[in-house]
Amino acid sequence: MTERRRLTGLAGRFLSLSGGRVIGAGAVFLANLLIARTWSDETLGMFSVLMAISAILIQICSGGYHSIATVYTARYRANKQWGLLNGFIRQASKVRLIGTVLAAFISLVYLLWGMNAELTPTILSALMIAASVYIGTTLYFCSGVLVGYEQQERALLPETIIRPLFFLVSLGAFAALGLALSASLIFLLFTAINGLACLTIWHFFTRARPETRDDTSDKDQKSRWNKAATPWIITSLVWDFFVELHILAAGMIVAPAQIAILHVCFRFRILAGFGMRTIYMLMLPDVYAAHARKEPVGHKIRRMCLVGTAYALCVMAGFYVLGERMLSLFGPQFAQALDILLIMSGAILVRGLLGPVPALLSMYDQHLPQSIVMSACLVASLTAIPFAYDAMGIAGIAWCYVISNAVGTAILWLWLTCVVMRRPVDGQEPA
């Protein structure tokens, strides 16, 4: 009966969190549709490039700390190590400040020499991206800490509800006024609204932190955090931002109208992926806490994979039945991209079958293997894009995305199940 109540409660929280994600994702899709219909599909394509630059820089300039925030928060919380948690938070703040300066330089170089687009003034665009990066790194780190505290609703509210709805309403107001907006101005608007979301989550974050502000971390502890976080820069680029990397790569060889098609298909795939993320967000903190207490976690992982696989099959069936109709909302040229959408959705099925492998490896303090494997997959995929595009058009880019994800996930899954999880519990590093 206890297990049944637990599953019922989990299902209820999943529906509420997924409902919030669907509302937010729906607002994002409507915003993309509004940009394409009101201003142009070229404007949408250039805006997606700016968003991709910002998203990638957030991963690089955060130092990987927001990717390990949940596992370390759950670990220190389970063992009541509040001084170490405070030290972890302070170290992440220092990395974010350094990363912001780095983001301004990288974006300036890319905009000046990497693109032949009318993004003027370039310096202003670089500063906008840097501001977006600092806001984004703060938002996602605080969200990861809140998930570690099992406050998933507060962790998701600013990102999934506040930001997309305010962005959609603001765009609608500009469209109603008949104002001409460039991609840079739309990105500036998004950055301002993202700042509002960041202030909201910061409020939740400060309330969740322990009252004590003692910092018991030392130089060795900070070195351990840096060693754990750094490989996640590459891993997160591949797992969470492989979409943006493909959009940037496509921007070098594909016309803006085709980039818009890829952008829309990827957005639908990401929308479907929100449900999978919600499942893992709800179930992983319990796995992390059990592992920190040296309890068996194999049955918890298998249950998580079973739930994820069932969800992935439902997603693929839904895309097959409704995908063409959903794509046609953006215009007749988008309706012909159903095959691309179905190809991309294969990545969701792989994640459902094999589970959140990178997060589980991180739980076992295995950070470097996944970085090496996914780096190799990233290089192979980006190298193959020009050849795949010549052979199959933009569908080739979708295949590069799916195959590289599947191969990397399978290798890491074998490493997790055949090597890492077979080690005795007593041999683990104390949490």
PDB file of N, CA and C in Angstrom, residues 129-222:
ATOM      1  N   ILE A 129      24.468  38.977 -25.003  1.00  0.00           N
ATOM      2  CA  ILE A 129      24.698  37.549 -24.815  1.00  0.00           C
ATOM      3  C   ILE A 129      25.358  37.293 -23.467  1.00  0.00           C
ATOM      4  N   ALA A 130      26.338  38.144 -23.090  1.00  0.00           N
ATOM      5  CA  ALA A 130      27.007  37.982 -21.801  1.00  0.00           C
ATOM      6  C   ALA A 130      26.017  38.124 -20.644  1.00  0.00           C
ATOM      7  N   ALA A 131      25.130  39.114 -20.735  1.00  0.00           N
ATOM      8  CA  ALA A 131      24.110  39.278 -19.694  1.00  0.00           C
ATOM      9  C   ALA A 131      23.187  38.067 -19.643  1.00  0.00           C
ATOM     10  N   SER A 132      22.824  37.573 -20.825  1.00  0.00           N
ATOM     11  CA  SER A 132      21.964  36.388 -20.884  1.00  0.00           C
ATOM     12  C   SER A 132      22.652  35.182 -20.265  1.00  0.00           C
ATOM     13  N   VAL A 133      23.965  35.078 -20.471  1.00  0.00           N
ATOM     14  CA  VAL A 133      24.719  33.952 -19.924  1.00  0.00           C
ATOM     15  C   VAL A 133      24.737  33.999 -18.401  1.00  0.00           C
ATOM     16  N   TYR A 134      24.996  35.174 -17.810  1.00  0.00           N
ATOM     17  CA  TYR A 134      25.026  35.259 -16.349  1.00  0.00           C
ATOM     18  C   TYR A 134      23.652  34.940 -15.759  1.00  0.00           C
ATOM     19  N   ILE A 135      22.616  35.480 -16.382  1.00  0.00           N
ATOM     20  CA  ILE A 135      21.257  35.208 -15.900  1.00  0.00           C
ATOM     21  C   ILE A 135      20.949  33.723 -16.021  1.00  0.00           C
ATOM     22  N   GLY A 136      21.316  33.136 -17.167  1.00  0.00           N
ATOM     23  CA  GLY A 136      21.022  31.726 -17.393  1.00  0.00           C
ATOM     24  C   GLY A 136      21.767  30.802 -16.443  1.00  0.00           C
ATOM     25  N   THR A 137      23.063  31.071 -16.208  1.00  0.00           N
ATOM     26  CA  THR A 137      23.822  30.212 -15.296  1.00  0.00           C
ATOM     27  C   THR A 137      23.265  30.283 -13.879  1.00  0.00           C
ATOM     28  N   THR A 138      22.848  31.475 -13.464  1.00  0.00           N
ATOM     29  CA  THR A 138      22.255  31.621 -12.126  1.00  0.00           C
ATOM     30  C   THR A 138      20.921  30.895 -12.039  1.00  0.00           C
ATOM     31  N   LEU A 139      20.106  31.053 -13.068  1.00  0.00           N
ATOM     32  CA  LEU A 139      18.789  30.421 -13.090  1.00  0.00           C
ATOM     33  C   LEU A 139      18.900  28.904 -13.006  1.00  0.00           C
ATOM     34  N   TYR A 140      19.773  28.309 -13.817  1.00  0.00           N
ATOM     35  CA  TYR A 140      19.853  26.853 -13.879  1.00  0.00           C
ATOM     36  C   TYR A 140      20.558  26.263 -12.656  1.00  0.00           C
ATOM     37  N   PHE A 141      21.528  26.986 -12.099  1.00  0.00           N
ATOM     38  CA  PHE A 141      22.168  26.477 -10.885  1.00  0.00           C
ATOM     39  C   PHE A 141      21.180  26.461  -9.719  1.00  0.00           C
ATOM     40  N   CYS A 142      20.460  27.547  -9.538  1.00  0.00           N
ATOM     41  CA  CYS A 142      19.463  27.597  -8.461  1.00  0.00           C
ATOM     42  C   CYS A 142      18.398  26.531  -8.651  1.00  0.00           C
ATOM     43  N   SER A 143      18.023  26.289  -9.902  1.00  0.00           N
ATOM     44  CA  SER A 143      17.035  25.249 -10.185  1.00  0.00           C
ATOM     45  C   SER A 143      17.561  23.880  -9.776  1.00  0.00           C
ATOM     46  N   GLY A 144      18.840  23.600 -10.086  1.00  0.00           N
ATOM     47  CA  GLY A 144      19.411  22.320  -9.704  1.00  0.00           C
ATOM     48  C   GLY A 144      19.465  22.126  -8.195  1.00  0.00           C
ATOM     49  N   VAL A 145      19.788  23.188  -7.460  1.00  0.00           N
ATOM     50  CA  VAL A 145      19.815  23.103  -6.006  1.00  0.00           C
ATOM     51  C   VAL A 145      18.414  22.839  -5.455  1.00  0.00           C
ATOM     52  N   LEU A 146      17.419  23.507  -5.990  1.00  0.00           N
ATOM     53  CA  LEU A 146      16.050  23.309  -5.519  1.00  0.00           C
ATOM     54  C   LEU A 146      15.557  21.889  -5.788  1.00  0.00           C
ATOM     55  N   VAL A 147      15.955  21.311  -6.926  1.00  0.00           N
ATOM     56  CA  VAL A 147      15.587  19.922  -7.197  1.00  0.00           C
ATOM     57  C   VAL A 147      16.238  19.002  -6.168  1.00  0.00           C
ATOM     58  N   GLY A 148      17.489  19.286  -5.793  1.00  0.00           N
ATOM     59  CA  GLY A 148      18.144  18.514  -4.753  1.00  0.00           C
ATOM     60  C   GLY A 148      17.425  18.592  -3.416  1.00  0.00           C
ATOM     61  N   TYR A 149      16.737  19.705  -3.180  1.00  0.00           N
ATOM     62  CA  TYR A 149      15.896  19.869  -1.992  1.00  0.00           C
ATOM     63  C   TYR A 149      14.500  19.275  -2.190  1.00  0.00           C
ATOM     64  N   GLU A 150      14.277  18.655  -3.358  1.00  0.00           N
ATOM     65  CA  GLU A 150      12.982  18.070  -3.727  1.00  0.00           C
ATOM     66  C   GLU A 150      11.885  19.128  -3.762  1.00  0.00           C
ATOM     67  N   GLN A 151      12.245  20.324  -4.218  1.00  0.00           N
ATOM     68  CA  GLN A 151      11.280  21.397  -4.452  1.00  0.00           C
ATOM     69  C   GLN A 151      11.171  21.628  -5.967  1.00  0.00           C
ATOM     70  N   GLN A 152      10.736  20.571  -6.669  1.00  0.00           N
ATOM     71  CA  GLN A 152      10.726  20.606  -8.124  1.00  0.00           C
ATOM     72  C   GLN A 152       9.786  21.665  -8.684  1.00  0.00           C
ATOM     73  N   GLU A 153       8.655  21.879  -8.007  1.00  0.00           N
ATOM     74  CA  GLU A 153       7.706  22.875  -8.507  1.00  0.00           C
ATOM     75  C   GLU A 153       8.315  24.272  -8.530  1.00  0.00           C
ATOM     76  N   ARG A 154       8.985  24.648  -7.465  1.00  0.00           N
ATOM     77  CA  ARG A 154       9.627  25.959  -7.424  1.00  0.00           C
ATOM     78  C   ARG A 154      10.808  26.040  -8.386  1.00  0.00           C
ATOM     79  N   ALA A 155      11.468  24.919  -8.595  1.00  0.00           N
ATOM     80  CA  ALA A 155      12.605  24.905  -9.512  1.00  0.00           C
ATOM     81  C   ALA A 155      12.165  25.159 -10.952  1.00  0.00           C
ATOM     82  N   LEU A 156      10.979  24.702 -11.300  1.00  0.00           N
ATOM     83  CA  LEU A 156      10.528  24.792 -12.690  1.00  0.00           C
ATOM     84  C   LEU A 156       9.665  26.012 -12.986  1.00  0.00           C
ATOM     85  N   LEU A 157       9.035  26.581 -11.953  1.00  0.00           N
ATOM     86  CA  LEU A 157       8.089  27.675 -12.182  1.00  0.00           C
ATOM     87  C   LEU A 157       8.687  28.840 -12.984  1.00  0.00           C
ATOM     88  N   PRO A 158       9.838  29.397 -12.612  1.00  0.00           N
ATOM     89  CA  PRO A 158      10.354  30.548 -13.367  1.00  0.00           C
ATOM     90  C   PRO A 158      10.705  30.210 -14.812  1.00  0.00           C
ATOM     91  N   GLU A 159      11.298  29.024 -15.024  1.00  0.00           N
ATOM     92  CA  GLU A 159      11.766  28.653 -16.365  1.00  0.00           C
ATOM     93  C   GLU A 159      10.629  28.227 -17.275  1.00  0.00           C
ATOM     94  N   THR A 160       9.668  27.495 -16.750  1.00  0.00           N
ATOM     95  CA  THR A 160       8.647  26.894 -17.604  1.00  0.00           C
ATOM     96  C   THR A 160       7.342  27.684 -17.689  1.00  0.00           C
ATOM     97  N   ILE A 161       7.101  28.570 -16.740  1.00  0.00           N
ATOM     98  CA  ILE A 161       5.846  29.328 -16.755  1.00  0.00           C
ATOM     99  C   ILE A 161       6.098  30.828 -16.929  1.00  0.00           C
ATOM    100  N   ILE A 162       6.859  31.405 -16.013  1.00  0.00           N
ATOM    101  CA  ILE A 162       7.034  32.861 -16.013  1.00  0.00           C
ATOM    102  C   ILE A 162       7.718  33.341 -17.280  1.00  0.00           C
ATOM    103  N   ARG A 163       8.860  32.755 -17.621  1.00  0.00           N
ATOM    104  CA  ARG A 163       9.626  33.229 -18.771  1.00  0.00           C
ATOM    105  C   ARG A 163       8.874  33.092 -20.088  1.00  0.00           C
ATOM    106  N   PRO A 164       8.350  31.913 -20.446  1.00  0.00           N
ATOM    107  CA  PRO A 164       7.685  31.809 -21.750  1.00  0.00           C
ATOM    108  C   PRO A 164       6.409  32.619 -21.871  1.00  0.00           C
ATOM    109  N   LEU A 165       5.618  32.694 -20.790  1.00  0.00           N
ATOM    110  CA  LEU A 165       4.357  33.431 -20.879  1.00  0.00           C
ATOM    111  C   LEU A 165       4.607  34.933 -21.014  1.00  0.00           C
ATOM    112  N   PHE A 166       5.532  35.466 -20.238  1.00  0.00           N
ATOM    113  CA  PHE A 166       5.848  36.894 -20.351  1.00  0.00           C
ATOM    114  C   PHE A 166       6.460  37.214 -21.717  1.00  0.00           C
ATOM    115  N   PHE A 167       7.263  36.311 -22.248  1.00  0.00           N
ATOM    116  CA  PHE A 167       7.861  36.521 -23.565  1.00  0.00           C
ATOM    117  C   PHE A 167       6.787  36.549 -24.644  1.00  0.00           C
ATOM    118  N   LEU A 168       5.847  35.617 -24.571  1.00  0.00           N
ATOM    119  CA  LEU A 168       4.769  35.568 -25.554  1.00  0.00           C
ATOM    120  C   LEU A 168       3.906  36.820 -25.484  1.00  0.00           C
ATOM    121  N   VAL A 169       3.541  37.228 -24.272  1.00  0.00           N
ATOM    122  CA  VAL A 169       2.691  38.424 -24.126  1.00  0.00           C
ATOM    123  C   VAL A 169       3.415  39.663 -24.644  1.00  0.00           C
ATOM    124  N   SER A 170       4.702  39.776 -24.359  1.00  0.00           N
ATOM    125  CA  SER A 170       5.466  40.933 -24.824  1.00  0.00           C
ATOM    126  C   SER A 170       5.557  40.962 -26.342  1.00  0.00           C
ATOM    127  N   LEU A 171       5.830  39.813 -26.949  1.00  0.00           N
ATOM    128  CA  LEU A 171       5.871  39.757 -28.412  1.00  0.00           C
ATOM    129  C   LEU A 171       4.516  40.106 -29.012  1.00  0.00           C
ATOM    130  N   GLY A 172       3.460  39.613 -28.386  1.00  0.00           N
ATOM    131  CA  GLY A 172       2.124  39.922 -28.877  1.00  0.00           C
ATOM    132  C   GLY A 172       1.826  41.412 -28.832  1.00  0.00           C
ATOM    133  N   ALA A 173       2.304  42.079 -27.779  1.00  0.00           N
ATOM    134  CA  ALA A 173       2.091  43.518 -27.673  1.00  0.00           C
ATOM    135  C   ALA A 173       2.827  44.265 -28.774  1.00  0.00           C
ATOM    136  N   PHE A 174       4.073  43.878 -29.052  1.00  0.00           N
ATOM    137  CA  PHE A 174       4.831  44.519 -30.130  1.00  0.00           C
ATOM    138  C   PHE A 174       4.197  44.250 -31.489  1.00  0.00           C
ATOM    139  N   ALA A 175       3.703  43.021 -31.673  1.00  0.00           N
ATOM    140  CA  ALA A 175       3.062  42.696 -32.940  1.00  0.00           C
ATOM    141  C   ALA A 175       1.784  43.498 -33.122  1.00  0.00           C
ATOM    142  N   ALA A 176       1.023  43.662 -32.037  1.00  0.00           N
ATOM    143  CA  ALA A 176      -0.225  44.426 -32.127  1.00  0.00           C
ATOM    144  C   ALA A 176       0.037  45.890 -32.456  1.00  0.00           C
ATOM    145  N   LEU A 177       1.170  46.390 -31.984  1.00  0.00           N
ATOM    146  CA  LEU A 177       1.538  47.784 -32.271  1.00  0.00           C
ATOM    147  C   LEU A 177       2.137  47.950 -33.666  1.00  0.00           C
ATOM    148  N   GLY A 178       2.396  46.840 -34.338  1.00  0.00           N
ATOM    149  CA  GLY A 178       2.950  46.899 -35.677  1.00  0.00           C
ATOM    150  C   GLY A 178       4.398  47.343 -35.734  1.00  0.00           C
ATOM    151  N   LEU A 179       5.164  47.100 -34.661  1.00  0.00           N
ATOM    152  CA  LEU A 179       6.558  47.519 -34.631  1.00  0.00           C
ATOM    153  C   LEU A 179       7.448  46.494 -35.324  1.00  0.00           C
ATOM    154  N   ALA A 180       8.426  46.966 -36.047  1.00  0.00           N
ATOM    155  CA  ALA A 180       9.381  46.097 -36.728  1.00  0.00           C
ATOM    156  C   ALA A 180      10.508  45.736 -35.758  1.00  0.00           C
ATOM    157  N   LEU A 181      10.678  44.460 -35.510  1.00  0.00           N
ATOM    158  CA  LEU A 181      11.707  43.986 -34.593  1.00  0.00           C
ATOM    159  C   LEU A 181      12.724  43.131 -35.342  1.00  0.00           C
ATOM    160  N   SER A 182      13.993  43.364 -35.071  1.00  0.00           N
ATOM    161  CA  SER A 182      15.055  42.527 -35.615  1.00  0.00           C
ATOM    162  C   SER A 182      15.305  41.369 -34.660  1.00  0.00           C
ATOM    163  N   ALA A 183      16.133  40.422 -35.093  1.00  0.00           N
ATOM    164  CA  ALA A 183      16.473  39.290 -34.228  1.00  0.00           C
ATOM    165  C   ALA A 183      17.179  39.761 -32.962  1.00  0.00           C
ATOM    166  N   SER A 184      18.018  40.784 -33.082  1.00  0.00           N
ATOM    167  CA  SER A 184      18.746  41.298 -31.920  1.00  0.00           C
ATOM    168  C   SER A 184      17.805  41.914 -30.894  1.00  0.00           C
ATOM    169  N   LEU A 185      16.807  42.654 -31.357  1.00  0.00           N
ATOM    170  CA  LEU A 185      15.856  43.278 -30.428  1.00  0.00           C
ATOM    171  C   LEU A 185      14.984  42.230 -29.745  1.00  0.00           C
ATOM    172  N   ILE A 186      14.605  41.192 -30.482  1.00  0.00           N
ATOM    173  CA  ILE A 186      13.825  40.118 -29.879  1.00  0.00           C
ATOM    174  C   ILE A 186      14.645  39.402 -28.816  1.00  0.00           C
ATOM    175  N   PHE A 187      15.931  39.206 -29.097  1.00  0.00           N
ATOM    176  CA  PHE A 187      16.808  38.566 -28.127  1.00  0.00           C
ATOM    177  C   PHE A 187      16.990  39.443 -26.885  1.00  0.00           C
ATOM    178  N   LEU A 188      17.072  40.749 -27.073  1.00  0.00           N
ATOM    179  CA  LEU A 188      17.170  41.667 -25.937  1.00  0.00           C
ATOM    180  C   LEU A 188      15.925  41.569 -25.071  1.00  0.00           C
ATOM    181  N   LEU A 189      14.757  41.490 -25.692  1.00  0.00           N
ATOM    182  CA  LEU A 189      13.511  41.337 -24.955  1.00  0.00           C
ATOM    183  C   LEU A 189      13.520  40.036 -24.153  1.00  0.00           C
ATOM    184  N   PHE A 190      13.980  38.961 -24.782  1.00  0.00           N
ATOM    185  CA  PHE A 190      14.038  37.668 -24.097  1.00  0.00           C
ATOM    186  C   PHE A 190      14.977  37.735 -22.893  1.00  0.00           C
ATOM    187  N   THR A 191      16.116  38.410 -23.049  1.00  0.00           N
ATOM    188  CA  THR A 191      17.081  38.516 -21.954  1.00  0.00           C
ATOM    189  C   THR A 191      16.485  39.254 -20.761  1.00  0.00           C
ATOM    190  N   ALA A 192      15.744  40.322 -21.027  1.00  0.00           N
ATOM    191  CA  ALA A 192      15.120  41.082 -19.942  1.00  0.00           C
ATOM    192  C   ALA A 192      14.102  40.223 -19.184  1.00  0.00           C
ATOM    193  N   ILE A 193      13.311  39.457 -19.920  1.00  0.00           N
ATOM    194  CA  ILE A 193      12.301  38.611 -19.278  1.00  0.00           C
ATOM    195  C   ILE A 193      12.968  37.458 -18.533  1.00  0.00           C
ATOM    196  N   ASN A 194      14.076  36.958 -19.071  1.00  0.00           N
ATOM    197  CA  ASN A 194      14.822  35.916 -18.384  1.00  0.00           C
ATOM    198  C   ASN A 194      15.358  36.432 -17.043  1.00  0.00           C
ATOM    199  N   GLY A 195      15.698  37.721 -16.995  1.00  0.00           N
ATOM    200  CA  GLY A 195      16.131  38.322 -15.738  1.00  0.00           C
ATOM    201  C   GLY A 195      15.039  38.308 -14.696  1.00  0.00           C
ATOM    202  N   LEU A 196      13.801  38.540 -15.118  1.00  0.00           N
ATOM    203  CA  LEU A 196      12.668  38.464 -14.200  1.00  0.00           C
ATOM    204  C   LEU A 196      12.516  37.059 -13.635  1.00  0.00           C
ATOM    205  N   ALA A 197      12.650  36.059 -14.502  1.00  0.00           N
ATOM    206  CA  ALA A 197      12.574  34.670 -14.038  1.00  0.00           C
ATOM    207  C   ALA A 197      13.697  34.355 -13.053  1.00  0.00           C
ATOM    208  N   CYS A 198      14.881  34.913 -13.305  1.00  0.00           N
ATOM    209  CA  CYS A 198      16.027  34.681 -12.429  1.00  0.00           C
ATOM    210  C   CYS A 198      15.788  35.274 -11.040  1.00  0.00           C
ATOM    211  N   LEU A 199      15.213  36.456 -10.985  1.00  0.00           N
ATOM    212  CA  LEU A 199      14.905  37.066  -9.684  1.00  0.00           C
ATOM    213  C   LEU A 199      13.911  36.214  -8.900  1.00  0.00           C
ATOM    214  N   THR A 200      12.965  35.622  -9.603  1.00  0.00           N
ATOM    215  CA  THR A 200      11.973  34.777  -8.934  1.00  0.00           C
ATOM    216  C   THR A 200      12.616  33.542  -8.324  1.00  0.00           C
ATOM    217  N   ILE A 201      13.446  32.859  -9.112  1.00  0.00           N
ATOM    218  CA  ILE A 201      14.045  31.631  -8.585  1.00  0.00           C
ATOM    219  C   ILE A 201      15.077  31.956  -7.508  1.00  0.00           C
ATOM    220  N   TRP A 202      15.709  33.115  -7.576  1.00  0.00           N
ATOM    221  CA  TRP A 202      16.645  33.502  -6.529  1.00  0.00           C
ATOM    222  C   TRP A 202      15.932  33.657  -5.194  1.00  0.00           C
ATOM    223  N   HIS A 203      14.703  34.155  -5.233  1.00  0.00           N
ATOM    224  CA  HIS A 203      13.893  34.269  -4.022  1.00  0.00           C
ATOM    225  C   HIS A 203      13.627  32.887  -3.429  1.00  0.00           C
ATOM    226  N   PHE A 204      13.230  31.930  -4.269  1.00  0.00           N
ATOM    227  CA  PHE A 204      13.005  30.566  -3.791  1.00  0.00           C
ATOM    228  C   PHE A 204      14.302  29.950  -3.267  1.00  0.00           C
ATOM    229  N   PHE A 205      15.391  30.220  -3.967  1.00  0.00           N
ATOM    230  CA  PHE A 205      16.688  29.655  -3.614  1.00  0.00           C
ATOM    231  C   PHE A 205      17.152  30.121  -2.237  1.00  0.00           C
ATOM    232  N   THR A 206      17.050  31.410  -1.952  1.00  0.00           N
ATOM    233  CA  THR A 206      17.495  31.939  -0.666  1.00  0.00           C
ATOM    234  C   THR A 206      16.638  31.414   0.485  1.00  0.00           C
ATOM    235  N   ARG A 207      15.373  31.136   0.232  1.00  0.00           N
ATOM    236  CA  ARG A 207      14.510  30.586   1.275  1.00  0.00           C
ATOM    237  C   ARG A 207      14.821  29.122   1.544  1.00  0.00           C
ATOM    238  N   ALA A 208      15.324  28.408   0.532  1.00  0.00           N
ATOM    239  CA  ALA A 208      15.593  26.979   0.691  1.00  0.00           C
ATOM    240  C   ALA A 208      16.929  26.711   1.372  1.00  0.00           C
ATOM    241  N   ARG A 209      17.883  27.628   1.225  1.00  0.00           N
ATOM    242  CA  ARG A 209      19.208  27.413   1.795  1.00  0.00           C
ATOM    243  C   ARG A 209      19.137  27.296   3.319  1.00  0.00           C
ATOM    244  N   PRO A 210      20.030  26.510   3.925  1.00  0.00           N
ATOM    245  CA  PRO A 210      20.032  26.391   5.393  1.00  0.00           C
ATOM    246  C   PRO A 210      20.349  27.738   6.043  1.00  0.00           C
ATOM    247  N   GLU A 211      19.825  27.921   7.252  1.00  0.00           N
ATOM    248  CA  GLU A 211      20.015  29.198   7.938  1.00  0.00           C
ATOM    249  C   GLU A 211      21.486  29.480   8.212  1.00  0.00           C
ATOM    250  N   THR A 212      22.240  28.453   8.535  1.00  0.00           N
ATOM    251  CA  THR A 212      23.666  28.659   8.788  1.00  0.00           C
ATOM    252  C   THR A 212      24.391  29.004   7.495  1.00  0.00           C
ATOM    253  N   ARG A 213      25.354  29.911   7.580  1.00  0.00           N
ATOM    254  CA  ARG A 213      26.149  30.292   6.417  1.00  0.00           C
ATOM    255  C   ARG A 213      27.600  29.843   6.591  1.00  0.00           C
ATOM    256  N   ASP A 214      27.837  28.902   7.516  1.00  0.00           N
ATOM    257  CA  ASP A 214      29.183  28.387   7.730  1.00  0.00           C
ATOM    258  C   ASP A 214      29.671  27.662   6.481  1.00  0.00           C
ATOM    259  N   ASP A 215      30.938  27.864   6.161  1.00  0.00           N
ATOM    260  CA  ASP A 215      31.562  27.233   5.006  1.00  0.00           C
ATOM    261  C   ASP A 215      32.704  26.353   5.509  1.00  0.00           C
ATOM    262  N   THR A 216      32.492  25.024   5.479  1.00  0.00           N
ATOM    263  CA  THR A 216      33.509  24.097   5.983  1.00  0.00           C
ATOM    264  C   THR A 216      34.319  23.474   4.853  1.00  0.00           C
ATOM    265  N   SER A 217      34.181  23.994   3.643  1.00  0.00           N
ATOM    266  CA  SER A 217      34.952  23.449   2.528  1.00  0.00           C
ATOM    267  C   SER A 217      36.393  23.930   2.609  1.00  0.00           C
ATOM    268  N   ASP A 218      37.281  23.147   2.006  1.00  0.00           N
ATOM    269  CA  ASP A 218      38.693  23.519   1.962  1.00  0.00           C
ATOM    270  C   ASP A 218      39.188  23.442   0.527  1.00  0.00           C
ATOM    271  N   LYS A 219      40.485  23.628   0.355  1.00  0.00           N
ATOM    272  CA  LYS A 219      41.059  23.649  -0.985  1.00  0.00           C
ATOM    273  C   LYS A 219      40.850  22.314  -1.699  1.00  0.00           C
ATOM    274  N   ASP A 220      41.024  21.209  -0.976  1.00  0.00           N
ATOM    275  CA  ASP A 220      40.841  19.895  -1.581  1.00  0.00           C
ATOM    276  C   ASP A 220      39.395  19.671  -2.012  1.00  0.00           C
ATOM    277  N   GLN A 221      38.449  20.155  -1.206  1.00  0.00           N
ATOM    278  CA  GLN A 221      37.040  20.001  -1.536  1.00  0.00           C
ATOM    279  C   GLN A 221      36.700  20.789  -2.797  1.00  0.00           C
ATOM    280  N   LYS A 222      37.206  22.020  -2.898  1.00  0.00           N
ATOM    281  CA  LYS A 222      36.947  22.827  -4.080  1.00  0.00           C
ATOM    282  C   LYS A 222      37.570  22.204  -5.321  1.00  0.00           C
TER     283      LYS A 222
END
